[in-house]
mmCIF file of C-alpha atoms in Angstrom:
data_model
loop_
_atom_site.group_PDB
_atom_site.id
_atom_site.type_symbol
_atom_site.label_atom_id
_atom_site.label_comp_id
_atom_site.label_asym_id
_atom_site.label_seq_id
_atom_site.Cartn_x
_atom_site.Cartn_y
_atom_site.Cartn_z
ATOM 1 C CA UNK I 1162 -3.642 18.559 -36.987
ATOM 2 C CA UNK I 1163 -0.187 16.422 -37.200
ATOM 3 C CA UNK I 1164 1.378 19.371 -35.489
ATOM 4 C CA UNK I 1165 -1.364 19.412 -32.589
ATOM 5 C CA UNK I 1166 -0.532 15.822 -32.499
ATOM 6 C CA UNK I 1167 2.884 16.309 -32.319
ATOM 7 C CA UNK I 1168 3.150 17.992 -29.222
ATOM 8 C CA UNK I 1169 -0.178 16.838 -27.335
ATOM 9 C CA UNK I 1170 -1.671 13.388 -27.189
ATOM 10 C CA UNK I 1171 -5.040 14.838 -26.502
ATOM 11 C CA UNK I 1172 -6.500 11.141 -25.643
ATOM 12 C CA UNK I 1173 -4.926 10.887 -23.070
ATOM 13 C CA UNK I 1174 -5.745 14.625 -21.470
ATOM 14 C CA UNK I 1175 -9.389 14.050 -22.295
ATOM 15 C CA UNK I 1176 -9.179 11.010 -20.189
ATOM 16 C CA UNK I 1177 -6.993 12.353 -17.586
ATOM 17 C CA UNK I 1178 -9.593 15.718 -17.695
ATOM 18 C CA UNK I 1179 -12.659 13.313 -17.289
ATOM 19 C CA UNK I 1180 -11.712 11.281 -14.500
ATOM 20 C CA UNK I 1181 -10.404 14.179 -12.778
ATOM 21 C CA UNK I 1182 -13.400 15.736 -13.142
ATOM 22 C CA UNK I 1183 -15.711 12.718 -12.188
ATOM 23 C CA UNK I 1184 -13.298 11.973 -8.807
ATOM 24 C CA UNK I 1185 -13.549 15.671 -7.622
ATOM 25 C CA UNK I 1186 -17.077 15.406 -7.713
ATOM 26 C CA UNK I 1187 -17.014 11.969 -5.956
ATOM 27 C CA UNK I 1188 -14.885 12.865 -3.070
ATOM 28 C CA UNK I 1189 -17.305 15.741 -2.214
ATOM 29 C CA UNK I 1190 -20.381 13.346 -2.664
ATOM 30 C CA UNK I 1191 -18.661 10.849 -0.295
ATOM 31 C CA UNK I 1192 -17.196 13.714 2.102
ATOM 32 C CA UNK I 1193 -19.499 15.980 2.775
ATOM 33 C CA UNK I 1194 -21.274 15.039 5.744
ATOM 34 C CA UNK I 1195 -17.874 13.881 7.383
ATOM 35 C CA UNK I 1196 -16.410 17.389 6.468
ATOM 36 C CA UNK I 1197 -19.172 19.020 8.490
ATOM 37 C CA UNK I 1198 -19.283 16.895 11.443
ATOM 38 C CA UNK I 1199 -15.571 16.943 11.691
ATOM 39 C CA UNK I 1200 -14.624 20.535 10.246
ATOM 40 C CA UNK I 1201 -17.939 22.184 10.544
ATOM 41 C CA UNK I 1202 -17.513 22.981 6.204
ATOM 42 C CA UNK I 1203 -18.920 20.446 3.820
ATOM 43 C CA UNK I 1204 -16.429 21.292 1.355
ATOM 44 C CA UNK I 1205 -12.985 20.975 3.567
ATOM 45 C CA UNK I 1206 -11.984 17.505 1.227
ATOM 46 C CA UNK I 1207 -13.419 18.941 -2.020
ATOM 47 C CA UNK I 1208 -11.377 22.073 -1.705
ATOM 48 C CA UNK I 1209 -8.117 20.188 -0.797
ATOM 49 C CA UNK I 1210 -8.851 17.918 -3.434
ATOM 50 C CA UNK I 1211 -9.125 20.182 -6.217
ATOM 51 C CA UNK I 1212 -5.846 21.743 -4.761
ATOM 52 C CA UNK I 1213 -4.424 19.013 -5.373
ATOM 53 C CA UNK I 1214 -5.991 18.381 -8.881
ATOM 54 C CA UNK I 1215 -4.532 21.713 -10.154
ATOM 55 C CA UNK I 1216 -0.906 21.370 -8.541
ATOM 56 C CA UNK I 1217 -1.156 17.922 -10.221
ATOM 57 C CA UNK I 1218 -2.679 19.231 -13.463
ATOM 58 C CA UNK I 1219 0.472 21.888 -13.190
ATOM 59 C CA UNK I 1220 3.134 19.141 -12.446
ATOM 60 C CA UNK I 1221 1.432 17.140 -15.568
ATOM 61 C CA UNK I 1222 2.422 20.043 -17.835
ATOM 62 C CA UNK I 1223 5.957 20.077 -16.519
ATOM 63 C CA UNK I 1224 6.421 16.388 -17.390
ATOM 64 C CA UNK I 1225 5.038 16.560 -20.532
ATOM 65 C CA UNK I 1226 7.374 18.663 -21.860
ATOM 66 C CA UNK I 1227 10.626 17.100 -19.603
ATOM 67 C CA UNK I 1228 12.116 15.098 -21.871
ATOM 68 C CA UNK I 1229 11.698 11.577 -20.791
ATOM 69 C CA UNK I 1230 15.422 10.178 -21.591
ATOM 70 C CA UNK I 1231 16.669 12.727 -18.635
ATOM 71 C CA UNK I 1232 14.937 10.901 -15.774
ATOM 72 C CA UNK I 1233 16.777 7.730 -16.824
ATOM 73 C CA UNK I 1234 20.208 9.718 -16.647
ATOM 74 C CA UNK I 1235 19.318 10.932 -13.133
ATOM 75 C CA UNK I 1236 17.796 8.741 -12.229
ATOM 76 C CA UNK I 1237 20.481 6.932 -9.585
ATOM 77 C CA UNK I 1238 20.620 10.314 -7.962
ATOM 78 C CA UNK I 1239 16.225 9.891 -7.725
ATOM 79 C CA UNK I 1240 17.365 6.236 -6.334
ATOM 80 C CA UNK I 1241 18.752 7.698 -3.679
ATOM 81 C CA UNK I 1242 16.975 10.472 -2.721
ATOM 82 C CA UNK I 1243 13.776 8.172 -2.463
ATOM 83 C CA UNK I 1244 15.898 5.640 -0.259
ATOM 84 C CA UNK I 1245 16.496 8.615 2.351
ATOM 85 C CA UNK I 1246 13.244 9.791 2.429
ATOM 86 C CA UNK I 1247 11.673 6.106 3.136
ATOM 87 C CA UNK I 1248 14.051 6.198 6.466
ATOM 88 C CA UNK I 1249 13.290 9.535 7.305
ATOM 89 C CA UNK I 1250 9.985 7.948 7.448
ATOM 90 C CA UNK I 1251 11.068 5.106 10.040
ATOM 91 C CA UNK I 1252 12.379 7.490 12.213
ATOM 92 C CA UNK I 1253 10.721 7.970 15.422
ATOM 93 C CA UNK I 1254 9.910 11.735 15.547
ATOM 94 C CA UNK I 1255 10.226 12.299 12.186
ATOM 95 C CA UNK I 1256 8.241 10.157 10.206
ATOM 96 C CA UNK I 1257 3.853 11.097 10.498
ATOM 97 C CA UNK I 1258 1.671 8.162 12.213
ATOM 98 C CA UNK I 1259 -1.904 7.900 10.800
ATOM 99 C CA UNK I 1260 -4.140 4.835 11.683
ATOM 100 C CA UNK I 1261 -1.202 3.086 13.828
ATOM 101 C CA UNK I 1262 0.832 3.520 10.192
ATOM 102 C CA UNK I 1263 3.502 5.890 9.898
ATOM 103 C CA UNK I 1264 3.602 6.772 5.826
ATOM 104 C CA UNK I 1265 4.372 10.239 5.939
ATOM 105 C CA UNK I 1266 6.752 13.426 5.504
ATOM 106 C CA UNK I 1267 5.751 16.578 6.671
ATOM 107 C CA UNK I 1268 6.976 19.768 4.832
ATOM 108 C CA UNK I 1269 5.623 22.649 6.376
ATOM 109 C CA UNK I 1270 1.999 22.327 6.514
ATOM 110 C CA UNK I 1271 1.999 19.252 4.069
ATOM 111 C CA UNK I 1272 1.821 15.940 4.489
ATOM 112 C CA UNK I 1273 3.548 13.840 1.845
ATOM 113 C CA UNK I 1274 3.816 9.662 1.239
ATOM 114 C CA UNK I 1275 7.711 8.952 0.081
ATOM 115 C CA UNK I 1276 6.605 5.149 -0.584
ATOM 116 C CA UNK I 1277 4.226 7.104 -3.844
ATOM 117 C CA UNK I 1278 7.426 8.724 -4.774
ATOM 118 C CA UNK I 1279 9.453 6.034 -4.398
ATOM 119 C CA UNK I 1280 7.239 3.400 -6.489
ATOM 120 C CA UNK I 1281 7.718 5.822 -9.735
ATOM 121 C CA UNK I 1282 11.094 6.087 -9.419
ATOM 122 C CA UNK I 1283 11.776 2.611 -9.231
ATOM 123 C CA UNK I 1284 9.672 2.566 -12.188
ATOM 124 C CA UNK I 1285 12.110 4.512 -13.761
ATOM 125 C CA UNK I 1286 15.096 2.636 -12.497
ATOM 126 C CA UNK I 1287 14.132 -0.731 -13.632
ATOM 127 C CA UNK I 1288 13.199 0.758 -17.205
ATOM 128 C CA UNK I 1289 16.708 2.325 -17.224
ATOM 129 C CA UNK I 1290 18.751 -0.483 -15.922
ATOM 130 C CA UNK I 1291 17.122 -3.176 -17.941
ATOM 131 C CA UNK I 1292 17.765 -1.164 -21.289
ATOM 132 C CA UNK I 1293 21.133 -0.921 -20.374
ATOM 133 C CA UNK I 1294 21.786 -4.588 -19.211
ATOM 134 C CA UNK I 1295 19.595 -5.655 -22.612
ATOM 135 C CA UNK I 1296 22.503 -7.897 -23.812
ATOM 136 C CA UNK I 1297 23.119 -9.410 -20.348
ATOM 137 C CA UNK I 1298 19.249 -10.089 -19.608
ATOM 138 C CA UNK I 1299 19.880 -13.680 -19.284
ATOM 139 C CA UNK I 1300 22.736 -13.851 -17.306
ATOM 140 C CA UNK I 1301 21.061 -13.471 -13.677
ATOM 141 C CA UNK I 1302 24.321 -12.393 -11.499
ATOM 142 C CA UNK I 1303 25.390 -9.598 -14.112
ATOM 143 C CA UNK I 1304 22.202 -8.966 -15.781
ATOM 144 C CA UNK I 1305 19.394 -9.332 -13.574
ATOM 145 C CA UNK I 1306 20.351 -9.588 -9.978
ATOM 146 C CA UNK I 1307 21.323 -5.856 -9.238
ATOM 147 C CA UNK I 1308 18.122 -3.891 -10.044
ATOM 148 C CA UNK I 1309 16.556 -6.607 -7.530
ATOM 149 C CA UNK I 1310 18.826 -6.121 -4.798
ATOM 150 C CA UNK I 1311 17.797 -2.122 -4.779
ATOM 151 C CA UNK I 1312 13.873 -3.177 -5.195
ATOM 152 C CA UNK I 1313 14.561 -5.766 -2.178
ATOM 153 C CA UNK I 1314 16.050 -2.736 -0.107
ATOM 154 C CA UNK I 1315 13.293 -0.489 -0.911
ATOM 155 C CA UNK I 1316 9.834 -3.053 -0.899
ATOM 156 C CA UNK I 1317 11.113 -3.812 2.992
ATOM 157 C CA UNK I 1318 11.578 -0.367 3.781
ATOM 158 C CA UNK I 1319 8.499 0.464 2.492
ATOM 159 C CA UNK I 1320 6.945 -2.394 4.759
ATOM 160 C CA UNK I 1321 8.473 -1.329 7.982
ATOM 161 C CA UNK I 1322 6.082 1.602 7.602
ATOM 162 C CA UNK I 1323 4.066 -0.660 7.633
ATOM 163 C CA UNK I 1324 2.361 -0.693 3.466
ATOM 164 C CA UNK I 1325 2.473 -4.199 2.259
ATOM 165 C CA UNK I 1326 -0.053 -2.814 -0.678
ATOM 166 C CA UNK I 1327 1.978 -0.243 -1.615
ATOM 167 C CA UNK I 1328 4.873 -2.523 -1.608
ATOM 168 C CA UNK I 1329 3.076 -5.234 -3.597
ATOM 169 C CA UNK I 1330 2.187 -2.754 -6.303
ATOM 170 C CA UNK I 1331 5.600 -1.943 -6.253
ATOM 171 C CA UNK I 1332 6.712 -5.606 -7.024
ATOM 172 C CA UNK I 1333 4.094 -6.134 -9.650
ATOM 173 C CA UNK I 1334 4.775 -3.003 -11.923
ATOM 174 C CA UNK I 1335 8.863 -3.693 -11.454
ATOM 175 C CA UNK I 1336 7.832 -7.604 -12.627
ATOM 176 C CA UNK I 1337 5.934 -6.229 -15.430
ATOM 177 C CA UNK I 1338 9.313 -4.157 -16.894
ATOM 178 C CA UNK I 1339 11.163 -7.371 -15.895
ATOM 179 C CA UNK I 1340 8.609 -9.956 -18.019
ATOM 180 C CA UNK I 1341 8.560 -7.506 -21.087
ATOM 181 C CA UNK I 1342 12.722 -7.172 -20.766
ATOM 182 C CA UNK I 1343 13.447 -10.696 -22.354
ATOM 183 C CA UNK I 1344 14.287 -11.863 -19.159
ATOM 184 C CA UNK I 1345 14.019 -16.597 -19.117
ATOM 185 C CA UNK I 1346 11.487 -17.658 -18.158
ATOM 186 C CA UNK I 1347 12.774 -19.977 -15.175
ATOM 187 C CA UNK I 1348 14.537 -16.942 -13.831
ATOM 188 C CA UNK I 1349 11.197 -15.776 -13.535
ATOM 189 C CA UNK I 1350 9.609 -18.673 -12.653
ATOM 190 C CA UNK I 1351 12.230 -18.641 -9.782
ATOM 191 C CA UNK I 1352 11.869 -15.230 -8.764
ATOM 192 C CA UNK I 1353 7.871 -14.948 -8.670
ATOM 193 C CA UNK I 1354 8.240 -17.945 -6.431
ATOM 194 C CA UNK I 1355 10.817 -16.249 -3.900
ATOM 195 C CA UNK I 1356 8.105 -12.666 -4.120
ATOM 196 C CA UNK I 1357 5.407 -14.466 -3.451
ATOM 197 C CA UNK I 1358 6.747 -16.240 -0.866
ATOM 198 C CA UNK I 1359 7.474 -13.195 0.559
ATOM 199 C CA UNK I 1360 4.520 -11.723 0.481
ATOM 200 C CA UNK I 1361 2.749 -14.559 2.176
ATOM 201 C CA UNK I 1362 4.553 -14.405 5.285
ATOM 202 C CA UNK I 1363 4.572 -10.695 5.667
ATOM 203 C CA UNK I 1364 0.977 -11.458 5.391
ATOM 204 C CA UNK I 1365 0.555 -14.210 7.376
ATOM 205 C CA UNK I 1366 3.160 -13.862 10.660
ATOM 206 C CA UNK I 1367 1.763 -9.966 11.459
ATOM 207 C CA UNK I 1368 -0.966 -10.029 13.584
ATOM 208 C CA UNK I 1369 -3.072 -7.389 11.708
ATOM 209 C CA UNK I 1370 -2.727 -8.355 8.482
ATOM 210 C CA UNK I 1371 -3.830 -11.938 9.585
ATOM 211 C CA UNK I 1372 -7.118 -10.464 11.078
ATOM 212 C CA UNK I 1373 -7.605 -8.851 7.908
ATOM 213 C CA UNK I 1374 -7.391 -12.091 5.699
ATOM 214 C CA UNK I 1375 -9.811 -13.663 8.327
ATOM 215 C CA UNK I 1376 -12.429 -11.175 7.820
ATOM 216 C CA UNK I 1377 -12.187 -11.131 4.521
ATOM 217 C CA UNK I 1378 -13.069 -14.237 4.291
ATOM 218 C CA UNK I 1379 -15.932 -14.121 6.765
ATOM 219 C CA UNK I 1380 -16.100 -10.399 7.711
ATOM 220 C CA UNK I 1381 -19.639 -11.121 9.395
ATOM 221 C CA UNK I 1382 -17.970 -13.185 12.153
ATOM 222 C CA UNK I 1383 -16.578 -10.106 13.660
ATOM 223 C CA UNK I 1384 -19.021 -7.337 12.424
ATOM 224 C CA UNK I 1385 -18.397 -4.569 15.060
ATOM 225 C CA UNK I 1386 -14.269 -5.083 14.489
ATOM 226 C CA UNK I 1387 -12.280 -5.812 11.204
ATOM 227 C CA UNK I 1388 -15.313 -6.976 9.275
ATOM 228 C CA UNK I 1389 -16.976 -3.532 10.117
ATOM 229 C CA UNK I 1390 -15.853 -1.715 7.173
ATOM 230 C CA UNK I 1391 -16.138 -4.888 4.416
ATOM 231 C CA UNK I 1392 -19.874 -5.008 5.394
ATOM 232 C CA UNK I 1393 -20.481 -1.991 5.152
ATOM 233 C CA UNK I 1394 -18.938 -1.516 1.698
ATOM 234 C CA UNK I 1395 -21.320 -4.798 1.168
ATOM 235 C CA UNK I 1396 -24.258 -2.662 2.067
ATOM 236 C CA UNK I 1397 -23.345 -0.100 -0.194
ATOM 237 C CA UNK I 1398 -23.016 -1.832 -3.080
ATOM 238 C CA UNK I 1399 -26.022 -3.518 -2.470
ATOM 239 C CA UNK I 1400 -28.282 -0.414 -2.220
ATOM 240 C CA UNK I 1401 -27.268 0.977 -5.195
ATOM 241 C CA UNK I 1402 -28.912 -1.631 -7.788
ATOM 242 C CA UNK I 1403 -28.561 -1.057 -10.851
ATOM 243 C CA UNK I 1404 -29.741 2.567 -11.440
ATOM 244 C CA UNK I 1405 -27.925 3.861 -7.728
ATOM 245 C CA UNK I 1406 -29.612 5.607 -5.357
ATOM 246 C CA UNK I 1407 -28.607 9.375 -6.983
ATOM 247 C CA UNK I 1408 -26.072 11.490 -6.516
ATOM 248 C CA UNK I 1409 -25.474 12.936 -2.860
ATOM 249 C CA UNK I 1410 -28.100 10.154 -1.761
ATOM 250 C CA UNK I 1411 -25.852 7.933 -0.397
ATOM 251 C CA UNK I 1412 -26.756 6.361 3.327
ATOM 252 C CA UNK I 1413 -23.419 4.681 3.924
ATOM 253 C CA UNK I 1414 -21.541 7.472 3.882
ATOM 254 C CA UNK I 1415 -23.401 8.990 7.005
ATOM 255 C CA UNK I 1416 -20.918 8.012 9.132
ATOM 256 C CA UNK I 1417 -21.693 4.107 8.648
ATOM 257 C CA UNK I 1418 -18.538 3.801 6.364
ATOM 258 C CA UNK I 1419 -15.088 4.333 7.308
ATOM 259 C CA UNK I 1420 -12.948 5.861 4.827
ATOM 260 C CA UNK I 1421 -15.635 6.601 2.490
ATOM 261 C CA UNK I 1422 -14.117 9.057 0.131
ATOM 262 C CA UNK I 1423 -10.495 7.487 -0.038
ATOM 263 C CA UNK I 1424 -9.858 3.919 0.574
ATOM 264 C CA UNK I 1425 -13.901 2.988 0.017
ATOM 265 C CA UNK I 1426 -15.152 5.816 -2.335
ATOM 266 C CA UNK I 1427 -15.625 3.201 -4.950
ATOM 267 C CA UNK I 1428 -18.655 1.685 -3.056
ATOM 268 C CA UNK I 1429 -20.057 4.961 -2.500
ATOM 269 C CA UNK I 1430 -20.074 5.533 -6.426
ATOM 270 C CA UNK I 1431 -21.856 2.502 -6.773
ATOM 271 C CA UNK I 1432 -24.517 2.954 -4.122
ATOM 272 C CA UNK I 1433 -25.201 6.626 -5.757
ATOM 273 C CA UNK I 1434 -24.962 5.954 -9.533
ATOM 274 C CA UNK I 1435 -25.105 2.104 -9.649
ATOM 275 C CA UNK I 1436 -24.115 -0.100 -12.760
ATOM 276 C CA UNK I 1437 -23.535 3.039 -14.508
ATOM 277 C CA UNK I 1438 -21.034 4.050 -11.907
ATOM 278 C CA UNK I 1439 -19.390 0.453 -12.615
ATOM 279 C CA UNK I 1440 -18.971 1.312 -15.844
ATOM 280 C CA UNK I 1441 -17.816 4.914 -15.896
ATOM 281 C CA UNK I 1442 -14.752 3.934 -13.554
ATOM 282 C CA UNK I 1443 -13.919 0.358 -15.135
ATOM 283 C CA UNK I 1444 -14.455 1.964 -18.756
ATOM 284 C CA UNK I 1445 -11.552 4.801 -17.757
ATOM 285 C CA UNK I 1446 -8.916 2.333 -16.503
ATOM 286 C CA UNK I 1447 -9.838 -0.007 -19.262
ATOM 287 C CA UNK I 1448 -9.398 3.133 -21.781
ATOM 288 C CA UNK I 1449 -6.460 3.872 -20.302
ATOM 289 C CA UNK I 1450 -4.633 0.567 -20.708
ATOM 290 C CA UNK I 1451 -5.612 0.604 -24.434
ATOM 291 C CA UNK I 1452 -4.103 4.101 -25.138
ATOM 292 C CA UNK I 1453 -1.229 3.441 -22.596
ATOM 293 C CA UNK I 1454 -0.046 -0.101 -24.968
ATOM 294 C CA UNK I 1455 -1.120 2.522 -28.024
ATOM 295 C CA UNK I 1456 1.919 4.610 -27.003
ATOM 296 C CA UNK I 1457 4.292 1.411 -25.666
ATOM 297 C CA UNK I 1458 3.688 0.020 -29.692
ATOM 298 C CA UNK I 1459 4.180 3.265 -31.556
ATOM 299 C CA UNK I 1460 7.443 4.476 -29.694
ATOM 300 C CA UNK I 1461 10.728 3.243 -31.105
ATOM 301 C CA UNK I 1462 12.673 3.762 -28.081
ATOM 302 C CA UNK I 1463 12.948 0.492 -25.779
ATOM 303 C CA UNK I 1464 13.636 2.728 -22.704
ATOM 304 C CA UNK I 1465 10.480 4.327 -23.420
ATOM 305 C CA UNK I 1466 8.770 0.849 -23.668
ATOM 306 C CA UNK I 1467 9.510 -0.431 -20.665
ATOM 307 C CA UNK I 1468 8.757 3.261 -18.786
ATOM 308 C CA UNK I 1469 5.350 3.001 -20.412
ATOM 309 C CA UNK I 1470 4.816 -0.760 -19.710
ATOM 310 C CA UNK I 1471 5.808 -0.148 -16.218
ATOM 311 C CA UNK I 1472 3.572 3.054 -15.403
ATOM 312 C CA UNK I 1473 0.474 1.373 -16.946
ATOM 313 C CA UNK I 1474 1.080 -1.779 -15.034
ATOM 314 C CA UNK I 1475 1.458 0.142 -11.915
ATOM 315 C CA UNK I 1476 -1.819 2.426 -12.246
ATOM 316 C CA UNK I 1477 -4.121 -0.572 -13.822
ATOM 317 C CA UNK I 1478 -2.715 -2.664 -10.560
ATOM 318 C CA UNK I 1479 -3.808 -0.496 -8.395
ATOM 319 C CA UNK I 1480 -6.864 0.057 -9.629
ATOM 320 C CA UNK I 1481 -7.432 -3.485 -9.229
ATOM 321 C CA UNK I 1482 -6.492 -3.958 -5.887
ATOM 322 C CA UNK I 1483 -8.563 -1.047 -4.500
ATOM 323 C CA UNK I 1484 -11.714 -2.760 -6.557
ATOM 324 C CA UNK I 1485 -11.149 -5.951 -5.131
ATOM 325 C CA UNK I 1486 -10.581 -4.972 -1.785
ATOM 326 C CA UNK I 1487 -14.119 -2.776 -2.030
ATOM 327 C CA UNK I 1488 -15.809 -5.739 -3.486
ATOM 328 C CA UNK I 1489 -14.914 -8.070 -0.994
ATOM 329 C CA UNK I 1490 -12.859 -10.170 -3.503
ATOM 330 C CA UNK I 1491 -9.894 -9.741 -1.447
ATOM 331 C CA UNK I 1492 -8.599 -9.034 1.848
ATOM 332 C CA UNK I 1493 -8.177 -4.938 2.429
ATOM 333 C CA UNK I 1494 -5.124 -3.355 1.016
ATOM 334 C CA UNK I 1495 -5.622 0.304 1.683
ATOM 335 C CA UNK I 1496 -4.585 1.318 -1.707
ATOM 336 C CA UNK I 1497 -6.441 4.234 -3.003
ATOM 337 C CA UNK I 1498 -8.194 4.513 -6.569
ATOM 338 C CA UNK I 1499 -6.106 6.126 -9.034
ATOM 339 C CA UNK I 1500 -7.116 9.726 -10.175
ATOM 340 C CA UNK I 1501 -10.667 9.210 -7.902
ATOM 341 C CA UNK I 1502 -10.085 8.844 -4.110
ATOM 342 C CA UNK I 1503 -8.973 11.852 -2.116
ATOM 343 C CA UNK I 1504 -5.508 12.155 -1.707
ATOM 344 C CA UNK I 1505 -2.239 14.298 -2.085
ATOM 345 C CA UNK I 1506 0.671 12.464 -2.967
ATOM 346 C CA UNK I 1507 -0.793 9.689 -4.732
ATOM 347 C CA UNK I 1508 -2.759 12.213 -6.873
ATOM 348 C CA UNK I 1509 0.472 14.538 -7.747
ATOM 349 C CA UNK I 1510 2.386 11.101 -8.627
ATOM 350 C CA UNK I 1511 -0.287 9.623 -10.753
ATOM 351 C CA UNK I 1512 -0.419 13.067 -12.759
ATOM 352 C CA UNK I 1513 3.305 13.344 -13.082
ATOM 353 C CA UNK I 1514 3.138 9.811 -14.478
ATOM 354 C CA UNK I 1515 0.613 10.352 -17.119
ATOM 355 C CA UNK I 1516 2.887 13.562 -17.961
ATOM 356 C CA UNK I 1517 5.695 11.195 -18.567
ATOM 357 C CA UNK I 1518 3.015 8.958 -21.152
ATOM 358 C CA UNK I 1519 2.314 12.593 -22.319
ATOM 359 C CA UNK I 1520 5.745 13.148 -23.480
ATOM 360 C CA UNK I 1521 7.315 9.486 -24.358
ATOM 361 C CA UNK I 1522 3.677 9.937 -26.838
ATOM 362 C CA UNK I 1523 4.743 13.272 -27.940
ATOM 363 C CA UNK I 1524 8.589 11.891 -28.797
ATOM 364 C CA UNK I 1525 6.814 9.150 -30.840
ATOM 365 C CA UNK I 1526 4.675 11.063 -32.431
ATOM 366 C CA UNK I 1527 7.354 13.564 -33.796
ATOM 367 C CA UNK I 1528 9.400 10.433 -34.649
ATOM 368 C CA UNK I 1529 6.772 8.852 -37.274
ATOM 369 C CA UNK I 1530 5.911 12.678 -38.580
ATOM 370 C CA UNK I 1531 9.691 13.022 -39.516
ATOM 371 C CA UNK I 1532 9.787 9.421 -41.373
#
């Protein structure tokens, strides 16, 4: 068994296996009436999506077994290769618009989101550059200010598109690496005070992102416009109680609610399986974090600590956004729910990242078996 253990952290693909699992079924619960009105096949999504699951199930096996200590030595050469694609994007012509956003790539006849890319790799970047700089963390020119200048140049790219979630959860799990790197605190105190700054009046001077604040905080005073979809995720959780209304029984998804089985599927889990569906999904990302701060205490390498500390900040994050924005608790941020809602590149990047915890797990592991 210390062999197994040595070369799989099974943990963590049972939990990656489950949720997989429970999302695929989700997505075609919350897609197939759209699918037939729109493609005349109720399983158009839940094909693509389990495409997508076994590409990403593929590219999790592949990171597993890359060595983890090879993406930091490359990774100014991922750096830049992320910063091209992100203005490809902003190029008129080039870049795809979806929704009056233009996010995406298209290679052949896929569609892919550099911004998903990009947040992993800066991931990476921080965790390298911070383990190199670990004697110089408190001087700020030397030690702390480059890494920022690169995350400033890609968080306003990444907003031109315009994704001001994306590019929050971009600043949080990059802040997360920076807390955990020694860094003083009224550095810190400094800089959270300059991001959030930031973020308030990218927020509050565009006129869209404005309307959005205002109906979240009273989406019934314009329920045929932006506070359409809030209400209707309202309704949704409302019908489901505490037991749901069953699975496939959902009402809101019959064309009442936008989005349903990406931004949104959350509040068709709870209208169809309830409390139950609360827990499922909360339980996973809770799990998660555990075993994710399991593998940040047992490995010995610091570059490895602050790669793991970054990747769990990034997925727990934006698992929190997406539930918030569902529940009403704040204003929409069309982040999608990590491993559930239907997607392609956030999918693929979520699996390569728990292939990276896969294999920083597997390095520890190894380590304590040879002590």
């Amino acid at each position: 068994m210390k062999k197994l253990r040595s070369i799989w952290d099974f943990d963590l693909i049972i939990l990656l296996v489950l949720i997989s699992l429970f999302g695929l079924m989700m997505v075609y619960s919350s897609s197939f009436t759209f699918s037939i009105l729109e493609y005349g096949n109720a399983t158009h999504f839940f094909k693509k999506q389990l495409t997508w699951i076994i590409v990403g199930f593929v590219l999790f096996m592949i990171a597993s077994f890359f060595p983890y200590k090879l993406y930091g030595k490359y990774v100014a050469y991922m750096v830049f290769i992320s910063i091209i694609l992100l203005l490809l994007v902003l190029i008129p012509g080039v870049g795809v618009e979806r929704n009056f956003a233009t996010r995406w790539l298209k290679l052949g006849p896929l569609l892919f989101q550099p911004s998903e890319i990009a947040k992993l790799v800066m991931i990476v970047y921080f965790a390298k550059v911070y383990t190199n700089k670990r004697d110089k963390i408190h001087d700020f020119r030397h030690g702390l200010m480059p890494p920022l200048i690169m995350l400033g140049i890609v968080f306003i790219l990444i907003t031109q598109q315009p994704d001001l979630g994306t590019a929050l959860s971009l600043i949080v799990a990059c802040g997360a690496i920076l807390l955990i790197s020694g860094a003083r605190w009224y550095h810190l105190t400094g800089l959270l005070t300059i991001a959030v700054s930031g973020v308030l009046i990218l927020a509050l001077t565009v006129d869209y992102r404005m309307d959005r604040i205002i109906s979240f905080t009273n989406p019934f005073a314009d329920p045929a416009g932006e506070g359409f979809q809030l209400i209707n995720s309202y309704i949704a959780i409302s019908s489901g109680g505490f037991t749901g209304l069953g699975l496939g029984n959902s009402v809101q998804k019959l064309g009442y609610l936008p989005e349903a089985h990406t931004d949104f599927i959350m509040a068709i889990i709870v209208e169809e399986l309830g409390v139950f569906g609360v827990i499922a999904v909360i339980g996973f990302y809770v799990l998660l974090l555990l075993k994710g701060f399991s593998i940040f205490k047992k490995t010995p390498d610091y570059f490895a600590k602050l790669l793991t500390f970054g990747l769990i900040i990034l997925i727990s994050f934006q698992a929190v956004l997406n539930l918030a924005s569902v529940s009403g608790l704040m204003p929409i941020t069309g982040i999608p729910l990590p491993f559930i809602s239907y997607g392609g590149t956030s999918i693929l990047v979520m699996f390569i990242s728990m292939g990276i915890l896969n294999n920083i797990s597997m390095h520890a592991n190894n380590y304590h078996l040879k002590k």
